[in-house]
Amino acid sequence: PGNPIVYAEHCPHDDKPTVLVYGHYDVQPSDPDELWDSPAFEPVVKDGNVYARGASDDKGQSYTHVKAIESFRKTGQEIPVNVKFILEGEEEIGSPNLVPFITEHKDMLECDMVLISDTSMFGKDMPSITYGLRGLAYMEVEVVGPNRDLHSGVYGGAVENPLNVLCEMIAKLKDEDGRIQIPGFYDKVIDLTDAEREASAALPFDEEAYKKSLDIDAVH
C-alpha cells in the first residue's frame, strides 16, 4: 500500500560500519503555483542555487548523498563505510507505511548508524549536525453544545458557547511559561545534560536577525 519505498545498498566491507541514509521524495503541495517564478517541478539553477519543489525538503539532500557515492566510484576510490539507502514517498503525511516496512525488513536494514538528511541548519552559513528534534501530535477535538443555534441575547450567560469552551481548553494546555499542563506529558522526556545546555548557550544566536526574518517584534 502507499507510495513505493526505494532501497539500495553498497556494502563491500565486512569489517567496516554500516550507515543507513534516510530520505523522502514526496513533497508539500506547490500551490499557489502562480507565485513561482518557474514551474515548481522543473528545477532551475539561479546564482548557484536549485529552485524547485523538494530542492531542500528532501530531494536535494537525498540527491547529494547519491552523488557523493557516485563521485567515489567515478574516481576509483572505495567508500570507507558500507552504505544503505532508504527513500520513502509518504513522509509528508506521517509515514504510515514506513514502520511496517522497517519491521518486515529488519535484517536488510541492519546498520550501525542512521543518517537523516531532513533537518535544517542552525544558521544559513552554519552547517549543523542535528541529533534531536521536537515531536508533534495531531488530533481533532469536537465540542458538543446545544441542539441548535442559540440567540446570545436570550441564552447568553446561561448556556456555554462551544467556541468559548474550546478556547478555554486550548488556553489551559500551557501555563504562562509555556510548560504543557497535560498530566504525564513529561514523564518520558529526557532532560538536557549540563554539557548540552552549555553547548546550546554557546551558539551564536542573533535574536534581532531571527525576529527580522520572521517579521515579529518579540520571541517567547
Coordinates of N, CA and C in Angstrom, one line a residue:
P1 N 0.8 -1.2 0.0 CA 0.0 0.0 0.0 C 0.9 1.3 0.0
G2 N 0.3 2.3 -0.5 CA 1.0 3.6 -0.5 C 2.1 3.7 -1.5
N3 N 2.9 4.8 -1.5 CA 3.9 5.0 -2.5 C 5.1 4.1 -2.2
P4 N 5.8 3.8 -3.3 CA 7.0 2.9 -3.2 C 8.0 3.4 -2.2
I5 N 8.7 2.4 -1.6 CA 9.9 2.7 -0.7 C 11.1 2.2 -1.5
V6 N 12.0 3.1 -1.8 CA 13.2 2.7 -2.6 C 14.3 2.3 -1.7
Y7 N 15.0 1.2 -2.0 CA 16.1 0.7 -1.2 C 17.3 0.4 -2.1
A8 N 18.5 0.8 -1.6 CA 19.7 0.5 -2.3 C 20.8 0.3 -1.3
E9 N 21.8 -0.5 -1.7 CA 22.9 -0.6 -0.8 C 24.2 -0.8 -1.5
H10 N 25.3 -0.5 -0.9 CA 26.7 -0.7 -1.4 C 27.5 -1.1 -0.1
C11 N 27.7 -2.4 0.1 CA 28.3 -2.9 1.3 C 29.4 -3.8 1.0
P12 N 30.6 -3.3 0.6 CA 31.7 -4.1 0.2 C 32.6 -4.6 1.4
H13 N 32.4 -4.0 2.6 CA 33.3 -4.2 3.7 C 32.7 -5.1 4.8
D14 N 33.4 -6.1 5.2 CA 33.0 -7.0 6.3 C 33.4 -6.4 7.7
D15 N 34.4 -5.5 7.6 CA 35.0 -5.0 8.9 C 34.8 -3.5 9.1
K16 N 33.8 -2.9 8.4 CA 33.6 -1.5 8.5 C 32.1 -1.3 8.9
P17 N 31.9 -0.1 9.6 CA 30.5 0.1 10.0 C 29.6 0.4 8.8
T18 N 28.3 0.3 9.1 CA 27.3 0.5 8.0 C 26.4 1.7 8.3
V19 N 26.3 2.6 7.4 CA 25.5 3.8 7.5 C 24.2 3.7 6.7
L20 N 23.1 3.9 7.3 CA 21.8 3.8 6.6 C 21.4 5.3 6.4
V21 N 21.2 5.7 5.2 CA 20.8 7.0 4.9 C 19.3 7.0 4.6
Y22 N 18.6 7.9 5.3 CA 17.1 8.0 5.1 C 16.8 9.3 4.4
G23 N 15.8 9.3 3.5 CA 15.3 10.5 2.9 C 13.9 10.2 2.4
H24 N 13.3 11.3 1.9 CA 12.0 11.1 1.3 C 11.8 11.9 0.0
Y25 N 11.1 11.4 -1.0 CA 11.0 12.0 -2.3 C 9.6 12.7 -2.4
D26 N 8.7 12.5 -1.5 CA 7.4 13.2 -1.6 C 7.6 14.7 -1.1
V27 N 6.8 15.6 -1.5 CA 6.9 17.0 -1.1 C 5.6 17.6 -0.7
Q28 N 5.7 18.8 -0.2 CA 4.5 19.5 0.1 C 3.9 20.1 -1.2
P29 N 2.6 20.3 -1.2 CA 1.9 20.9 -2.4 C 2.6 22.1 -2.8
S30 N 2.6 22.4 -4.1 CA 3.3 23.5 -4.7 C 2.5 24.8 -4.7
D31 N 1.2 24.6 -4.5 CA 0.3 25.8 -4.7 C 0.6 26.8 -3.6
P32 N 0.3 28.1 -3.9 CA -0.2 28.7 -5.1 C 0.9 28.8 -6.2
D33 N 0.7 28.0 -7.3 CA 1.7 27.9 -8.4 C 1.9 29.2 -9.1
E34 N 1.0 30.1 -9.0 CA 1.2 31.4 -9.7 C 2.3 32.3 -9.1
L35 N 2.7 31.9 -7.9 CA 3.7 32.7 -7.2 C 5.1 32.2 -7.5
W36 N 5.2 31.1 -8.2 CA 6.5 30.6 -8.6 C 7.0 31.3 -9.8
D37 N 8.3 31.6 -9.8 CA 9.0 32.3 -11.0 C 9.2 31.3 -12.1
S38 N 9.2 30.0 -11.8 CA 9.4 28.9 -12.8 C 8.5 27.7 -12.3
P39 N 8.2 26.8 -13.2 CA 7.4 25.6 -12.8 C 8.0 24.9 -11.6
A40 N 7.2 24.6 -10.6 CA 7.6 24.0 -9.3 C 8.4 22.7 -9.5
F41 N 8.0 21.9 -10.5 CA 8.6 20.6 -10.7 C 9.6 20.5 -11.9
E42 N 10.1 21.7 -12.3 CA 11.1 21.8 -13.3 C 12.3 22.6 -12.7
P43 N 13.3 21.9 -12.2 CA 14.4 22.5 -11.4 C 15.1 23.6 -12.3
V44 N 15.4 24.7 -11.6 CA 16.1 25.8 -12.3 C 17.2 26.2 -11.4
V45 N 18.4 26.5 -11.9 CA 19.6 26.9 -11.2 C 19.7 28.4 -11.3
K46 N 19.7 29.1 -10.2 CA 19.9 30.6 -10.2 C 21.0 30.9 -9.2
D47 N 22.0 31.6 -9.6 CA 23.1 32.0 -8.7 C 23.6 30.8 -7.9
G48 N 23.7 29.7 -8.5 CA 24.3 28.5 -7.8 C 23.3 27.8 -6.9
N49 N 22.0 28.2 -6.9 CA 21.0 27.6 -6.0 C 20.0 26.9 -6.9
V50 N 19.5 25.7 -6.5 CA 18.5 25.0 -7.2 C 17.1 25.4 -6.7
Y51 N 16.2 25.8 -7.6 CA 14.9 26.2 -7.2 C 13.9 25.2 -7.8
A52 N 13.2 24.5 -6.9 CA 12.1 23.5 -7.4 C 11.5 23.0 -6.1
R53 N 10.3 22.5 -6.2 CA 9.7 21.9 -5.0 C 10.5 20.6 -4.6
G54 N 10.8 20.6 -3.4 CA 11.6 19.5 -2.9 C 13.1 19.7 -2.9
A55 N 13.6 20.8 -3.4 CA 15.0 21.1 -3.6 C 15.7 21.0 -2.2
S56 N 15.0 21.5 -1.1 CA 15.6 21.5 0.2 C 14.8 20.5 1.1
D57 N 13.7 19.9 0.7 CA 12.9 19.0 1.5 C 12.2 18.0 0.7
D58 N 12.8 16.9 0.3 CA 14.0 16.5 0.8 C 14.8 15.8 -0.3
K59 N 14.4 16.2 -1.6 CA 15.0 15.6 -2.7 C 16.5 16.0 -2.8
G60 N 16.7 17.3 -2.5 CA 18.1 17.9 -2.7 C 19.1 17.2 -1.8
Q61 N 18.8 17.0 -0.5 CA 19.7 16.3 0.4 C 19.9 14.8 -0.1
S62 N 18.9 14.2 -0.4 CA 19.0 12.8 -0.9 C 19.9 12.7 -2.1
Y63 N 19.7 13.6 -3.0 CA 20.5 13.6 -4.2 C 22.0 13.9 -3.9
T64 N 22.2 14.7 -2.9 CA 23.6 15.0 -2.5 C 24.3 13.7 -2.1
H65 N 23.7 12.9 -1.3 CA 24.3 11.7 -0.8 C 24.5 10.7 -2.0
V66 N 23.6 10.6 -2.9 CA 23.7 9.7 -4.0 C 24.9 10.2 -4.9
K67 N 25.0 11.5 -5.1 CA 26.1 12.0 -5.9 C 27.5 11.8 -5.2
A68 N 27.5 11.9 -3.9 CA 28.7 11.6 -3.1 C 29.2 10.2 -3.4
I69 N 28.3 9.2 -3.3 CA 28.7 7.8 -3.6 C 29.2 7.7 -5.0
E70 N 28.5 8.4 -5.9 CA 28.9 8.3 -7.3 C 30.3 8.9 -7.5
S71 N 30.6 10.0 -6.8 CA 31.9 10.6 -7.0 C 33.0 9.6 -6.5
F72 N 32.8 8.9 -5.5 CA 33.8 7.9 -5.0 C 34.0 6.8 -6.1
R73 N 32.9 6.4 -6.7 CA 33.0 5.3 -7.7 C 33.7 5.8 -9.0
K74 N 33.3 7.0 -9.4 CA 33.9 7.5 -10.6 C 35.4 7.8 -10.5
T75 N 35.8 8.1 -9.3 CA 37.3 8.4 -9.2 C 38.1 7.2 -8.8
G76 N 37.4 6.0 -8.7 CA 38.1 4.8 -8.4 C 38.4 4.6 -7.0
Q77 N 37.8 5.4 -6.1 CA 38.0 5.3 -4.6 C 37.0 4.4 -4.0
E78 N 37.4 3.6 -3.0 CA 36.4 2.8 -2.3 C 35.8 3.6 -1.2
I79 N 34.5 3.5 -1.0 CA 33.8 4.2 0.1 C 34.3 3.6 1.4
P80 N 34.7 4.4 2.4 CA 35.3 3.9 3.6 C 34.3 3.2 4.5
V81 N 33.0 3.2 4.2 CA 32.0 2.5 5.0 C 31.0 1.8 4.1
N82 N 30.2 1.0 4.7 CA 29.1 0.4 4.0 C 27.9 1.4 4.0
V83 N 27.2 1.5 2.9 CA 26.1 2.4 2.8 C 24.8 1.8 2.3
K84 N 23.8 2.1 3.0 CA 22.4 1.7 2.6 C 21.5 2.9 2.5
F85 N 20.6 2.9 1.5 CA 19.7 4.0 1.3 C 18.3 3.5 1.4
I86 N 17.5 4.3 2.1 CA 16.0 4.0 2.1 C 15.3 5.4 1.9
L87 N 14.6 5.4 0.8 CA 13.9 6.7 0.4 C 12.4 6.4 0.3
E88 N 11.6 7.1 1.1 CA 10.1 6.8 1.1 C 9.4 8.0 0.4
G89 N 8.1 7.7 0.2 CA 7.3 8.7 -0.5 C 6.1 9.2 0.3
E90 N 6.1 9.0 1.6 CA 4.9 9.4 2.4 C 5.3 10.1 3.7
E91 N 6.5 10.7 3.7 CA 6.9 11.4 4.9 C 6.0 12.6 5.2
E92 N 5.6 13.3 4.2 CA 4.8 14.5 4.5 C 3.4 14.2 5.0
I93 N 3.0 12.9 5.0 CA 1.7 12.6 5.6 C 1.9 11.6 6.8
G94 N 3.1 11.7 7.4 CA 3.3 10.9 8.6 C 3.9 9.5 8.4
S95 N 4.3 9.2 7.3 CA 5.0 7.9 7.0 C 4.2 6.7 7.5
P96 N 2.9 6.5 7.1 CA 2.1 5.5 7.6 C 2.6 4.1 7.3
N97 N 3.4 3.9 6.2 CA 3.8 2.6 5.8 C 5.3 2.3 6.1
L98 N 6.0 3.3 6.7 CA 7.4 3.1 6.9 C 7.7 2.1 8.1
V99 N 7.0 2.3 9.2 CA 7.2 1.4 10.3 C 6.9 -0.1 10.0
P100 N 5.8 -0.4 9.3 CA 5.6 -1.8 8.9 C 6.7 -2.3 8.0
F101 N 7.2 -1.4 7.1 CA 8.3 -1.8 6.2 C 9.6 -2.1 7.0
I102 N 9.9 -1.3 7.9 CA 11.1 -1.5 8.8 C 11.0 -2.8 9.6
T103 N 9.8 -3.0 10.1 CA 9.6 -4.2 10.9 C 9.7 -5.4 10.1
E104 N 9.3 -5.4 8.9 CA 9.3 -6.5 8.0 C 10.7 -6.8 7.4
H105 N 11.6 -5.7 7.4 CA 12.9 -5.9 6.7 C 14.0 -5.5 7.7
K106 N 13.9 -5.9 8.9 CA 14.9 -5.5 9.9 C 16.3 -6.0 9.6
D107 N 16.4 -7.2 9.1 CA 17.7 -7.7 8.7 C 18.4 -7.0 7.6
M108 N 17.6 -6.7 6.6 CA 18.1 -5.9 5.4 C 18.5 -4.5 5.8
L109 N 17.9 -3.9 6.8 CA 18.1 -2.5 7.2 C 19.1 -2.4 8.3
E110 N 19.7 -3.5 8.8 CA 20.6 -3.5 9.9 C 21.8 -2.6 9.6
C111 N 22.1 -1.8 10.6 CA 23.2 -0.8 10.4 C 23.7 -0.4 11.8
D112 N 24.8 0.4 11.7 CA 25.4 0.9 12.9 C 25.0 2.3 13.2
M113 N 24.5 3.1 12.2 CA 24.0 4.4 12.5 C 23.1 4.8 11.4
V114 N 22.2 5.7 11.7 CA 21.2 6.2 10.7 C 21.5 7.7 10.4
L115 N 21.6 8.1 9.2 CA 21.9 9.5 8.8 C 20.6 10.0 8.2
I116 N 19.9 11.0 8.8 CA 18.7 11.5 8.3 C 19.0 12.9 7.8
S117 N 18.9 13.1 6.5 CA 19.1 14.4 5.9 C 17.8 15.1 5.6
D118 N 17.1 15.4 6.7 CA 15.8 16.0 6.6 C 15.6 17.0 7.7
T119 N 16.6 17.7 8.1 CA 16.5 18.7 9.1 C 17.1 20.0 8.5
S120 N 17.2 21.0 9.4 CA 17.7 22.3 8.9 C 19.0 22.6 9.6
M121 N 19.6 23.7 9.2 CA 20.8 24.2 9.8 C 20.5 25.3 10.9
F122 N 21.4 25.5 11.8 CA 21.2 26.5 12.8 C 21.2 27.9 12.2
G123 N 22.0 28.1 11.2 CA 22.0 29.3 10.5 C 22.3 29.1 9.1
K124 N 22.1 30.1 8.3 CA 22.3 30.0 6.8 C 23.7 29.6 6.4
D125 N 24.7 30.1 7.2 CA 26.1 29.7 6.9 C 26.7 28.9 7.9
M126 N 25.9 28.1 8.6 CA 26.4 27.3 9.7 C 25.9 25.8 9.6
P127 N 26.7 25.0 8.9 CA 26.3 23.6 8.8 C 26.1 23.0 10.1
S128 N 25.2 22.1 10.3 CA 24.8 21.6 11.6 C 24.6 20.1 11.6
I129 N 24.9 19.5 12.8 CA 24.6 18.1 13.0 C 23.4 18.1 14.0
T130 N 22.2 17.6 13.5 CA 21.1 17.6 14.4 C 20.9 16.2 14.9
Y131 N 20.8 16.1 16.2 CA 20.7 14.7 16.8 C 19.4 14.6 17.7
G132 N 18.6 15.6 17.6 CA 17.3 15.6 18.4 C 16.4 16.6 17.8
L133 N 15.1 16.3 17.9 CA 14.1 17.2 17.4 C 12.9 17.2 18.3
R134 N 12.1 18.3 18.2 CA 10.8 18.3 19.0 C 9.8 17.4 18.3
G135 N 9.0 16.8 19.0 CA 7.9 16.0 18.5 C 6.7 16.8 18.2
L136 N 5.7 16.2 17.6 CA 4.5 16.9 17.4 C 3.3 15.9 17.4
A137 N 2.1 16.4 17.6 CA 0.9 15.5 17.6 C -0.2 16.2 16.9
Y138 N -1.0 15.4 16.2 CA -2.2 16.0 15.5 C -3.4 15.3 16.2
M139 N -4.4 16.1 16.4 CA -5.7 15.5 17.0 C -6.8 16.4 16.6
E140 N -8.0 15.8 16.6 CA -9.2 16.6 16.3 C -10.1 16.6 17.6
V141 N -10.5 17.7 18.0 CA -11.4 17.9 19.2 C -12.7 18.4 18.8
E142 N -13.8 17.7 19.2 CA -15.1 18.1 18.9 C -15.8 18.5 20.1
V143 N -16.3 19.7 20.2 CA -17.0 20.2 21.4 C -18.5 20.2 21.0
V144 N -19.3 19.5 21.8 CA -20.8 19.4 21.5 C -21.5 20.4 22.4
G145 N -22.4 21.2 21.9 CA -23.2 22.1 22.6 C -24.6 21.9 22.5
P146 N -25.4 23.0 22.5 CA -26.9 22.9 22.4 C -27.3 22.2 21.1
N147 N -28.6 21.8 21.1 CA -29.1 21.1 19.9 C -29.5 22.0 18.7
R148 N -29.2 23.3 18.9 CA -29.5 24.3 17.8 C -28.7 25.6 18.0
D149 N -28.7 26.4 17.0 CA -28.0 27.7 17.2 C -28.9 28.6 18.1
L150 N -28.2 29.2 19.1 CA -28.9 30.0 20.1 C -28.7 31.5 19.9
H151 N -29.7 32.3 20.3 CA -29.6 33.7 20.2 C -28.8 34.2 21.5
S152 N -27.8 34.9 21.3 CA -27.0 35.3 22.5 C -27.7 36.2 23.5
G153 N -28.7 37.0 22.9 CA -29.5 37.9 23.8 C -30.4 37.1 24.7
V154 N -30.8 35.9 24.3 CA -31.7 35.1 25.1 C -31.0 34.1 25.9
Y155 N -30.0 33.4 25.4 CA -29.4 32.3 26.1 C -27.9 32.7 26.6
G156 N -27.4 33.8 26.2 CA -26.1 34.2 26.6 C -25.9 34.2 28.1
G157 N -24.9 33.6 28.6 CA -24.6 33.6 30.0 C -25.2 32.4 30.7
A158 N -26.3 31.9 30.2 CA -26.9 30.7 30.8 C -26.3 29.4 30.1
V159 N -26.0 29.5 28.8 CA -25.5 28.3 28.1 C -24.1 28.6 27.6
E160 N -23.2 27.7 27.8 CA -21.8 27.9 27.4 C -21.8 27.9 25.8
N161 N -21.0 28.8 25.3 CA -20.8 28.8 23.8 C -19.7 27.8 23.5
P162 N -19.9 26.8 22.7 CA -18.9 25.8 22.4 C -17.5 26.4 22.0
L163 N -17.6 27.5 21.2 CA -16.4 28.1 20.8 C -15.6 28.6 22.0
N164 N -16.2 29.2 23.0 CA -15.5 29.7 24.2 C -15.0 28.6 25.0
V165 N -15.7 27.5 25.0 CA -15.3 26.3 25.8 C -14.0 25.8 25.1
L166 N -14.0 25.7 23.8 CA -12.8 25.2 23.1 C -11.6 26.1 23.3
C167 N -11.8 27.4 23.3 CA -10.8 28.4 23.5 C -10.2 28.2 24.9
E168 N -11.0 28.0 25.9 CA -10.5 27.8 27.3 C -9.7 26.5 27.4
M169 N -10.2 25.5 26.7 CA -9.5 24.2 26.8 C -8.1 24.4 26.2
I170 N -8.0 25.0 25.0 CA -6.7 25.2 24.4 C -5.8 26.1 25.2
A171 N -6.4 27.2 25.8 CA -5.6 28.1 26.6 C -5.0 27.4 27.9
K172 N -5.7 26.4 28.4 CA -5.2 25.7 29.6 C -4.2 24.6 29.3
L173 N -3.9 24.4 28.0 CA -2.9 23.3 27.7 C -1.5 23.7 28.2
K174 N -1.2 25.0 28.2 CA 0.1 25.5 28.7 C -0.1 26.6 29.8
D175 N 1.0 26.7 30.6 CA 0.9 27.7 31.6 C 1.6 29.0 31.0
E176 N 1.7 30.0 31.8 CA 2.3 31.3 31.3 C 3.7 31.2 30.9
D177 N 4.4 30.2 31.3 CA 5.8 30.0 30.9 C 5.9 29.0 29.7
G178 N 4.8 28.6 29.2 CA 4.8 27.7 28.0 C 4.9 26.2 28.4
R179 N 4.9 25.9 29.6 CA 5.0 24.5 30.0 C 3.7 23.8 29.9
I180 N 3.7 22.6 29.2 CA 2.5 21.9 28.9 C 1.9 21.3 30.2
Q181 N 0.6 21.5 30.4 CA -0.1 21.1 31.6 C -0.8 19.8 31.6
I182 N -0.7 19.0 30.5 CA -1.3 17.7 30.4 C -0.6 16.7 31.3
P183 N -1.4 16.1 32.3 CA -0.7 15.2 33.2 C 0.0 14.1 32.5
G184 N 1.3 13.8 33.0 CA 2.1 12.8 32.4 C 2.8 13.1 31.1
F185 N 2.6 14.3 30.6 CA 3.2 14.7 29.3 C 4.7 14.6 29.4
Y186 N 5.3 14.9 30.5 CA 6.8 15.0 30.6 C 7.4 13.7 31.2
D187 N 6.6 12.7 31.4 CA 7.1 11.5 32.2 C 8.3 10.9 31.5
K188 N 8.3 10.8 30.2 CA 9.4 10.1 29.4 C 10.3 11.0 28.7
V189 N 10.2 12.3 29.0 CA 11.1 13.3 28.4 C 12.4 13.3 29.1
I190 N 13.5 13.1 28.3 CA 14.8 13.1 28.9 C 15.3 14.6 29.0
D191 N 15.7 15.0 30.1 CA 16.2 16.4 30.3 C 17.6 16.6 29.7
L192 N 17.9 17.8 29.3 CA 19.2 18.1 28.7 C 20.3 18.0 29.7
T193 N 21.4 17.5 29.3 CA 22.5 17.4 30.2 C 23.2 18.8 30.4
D194 N 24.0 19.0 31.4 CA 24.7 20.3 31.5 C 25.5 20.6 30.3
A195 N 26.2 19.6 29.7 CA 27.0 19.8 28.6 C 26.2 20.3 27.4
E196 N 25.0 19.7 27.2 CA 24.1 20.1 26.1 C 23.6 21.6 26.3
R197 N 23.3 21.9 27.5 CA 22.8 23.3 27.8 C 24.0 24.3 27.6
E198 N 25.2 23.9 27.9 CA 26.3 24.8 27.7 C 26.6 25.0 26.2
A199 N 26.5 23.9 25.5 CA 26.7 23.9 24.0 C 25.6 24.7 23.3
S200 N 24.4 24.6 23.8 CA 23.3 25.4 23.2 C 23.5 26.9 23.5
A201 N 23.9 27.2 24.7 CA 24.1 28.6 25.1 C 25.2 29.2 24.3
A202 N 26.2 28.4 23.9 CA 27.3 28.9 23.2 C 27.1 29.2 21.7
L203 N 25.9 28.8 21.2 CA 25.6 29.0 19.8 C 25.4 30.5 19.5
P204 N 25.9 31.0 18.4 CA 25.8 32.4 18.1 C 24.4 32.8 17.6
F205 N 23.5 32.8 18.5 CA 22.1 33.2 18.2 C 21.9 34.7 18.1
D206 N 21.4 35.1 17.0 CA 21.2 36.6 16.8 C 19.7 36.8 16.8
E207 N 19.2 37.2 18.0 CA 17.8 37.4 18.2 C 17.2 38.4 17.3
E208 N 17.9 39.5 17.1 CA 17.3 40.6 16.2 C 17.2 40.1 14.8
A209 N 18.2 39.4 14.3 CA 18.1 38.8 12.9 C 17.0 37.8 12.8
Y210 N 16.8 37.0 13.9 CA 15.8 36.0 13.9 C 14.4 36.6 13.9
K211 N 14.2 37.7 14.6 CA 12.9 38.4 14.6 C 12.6 39.1 13.3
K212 N 13.7 39.6 12.7 CA 13.6 40.3 11.4 C 13.2 39.3 10.3
S213 N 13.8 38.1 10.4 CA 13.5 37.1 9.3 C 12.0 36.7 9.4
L214 N 11.4 36.8 10.5 CA 10.0 36.3 10.7 C 9.1 37.5 10.8
D215 N 9.6 38.7 10.7 CA 8.8 39.9 10.8 C 7.9 39.9 12.1
I216 N 8.6 39.7 13.2 CA 7.9 39.7 14.5 C 8.7 40.7 15.4
D217 N 8.0 41.1 16.5 CA 8.6 42.0 17.4 C 9.2 41.4 18.7
A218 N 8.8 40.2 19.0 CA 9.4 39.5 20.2 C 9.4 38.0 20.0
V219 N 10.2 37.4 20.9 CA 10.2 35.9 20.9 C 9.8 35.5 22.3
H220 N 9.3 34.3 22.4 CA 8.8 33.8 23.7 C 9.9 33.6 24.7

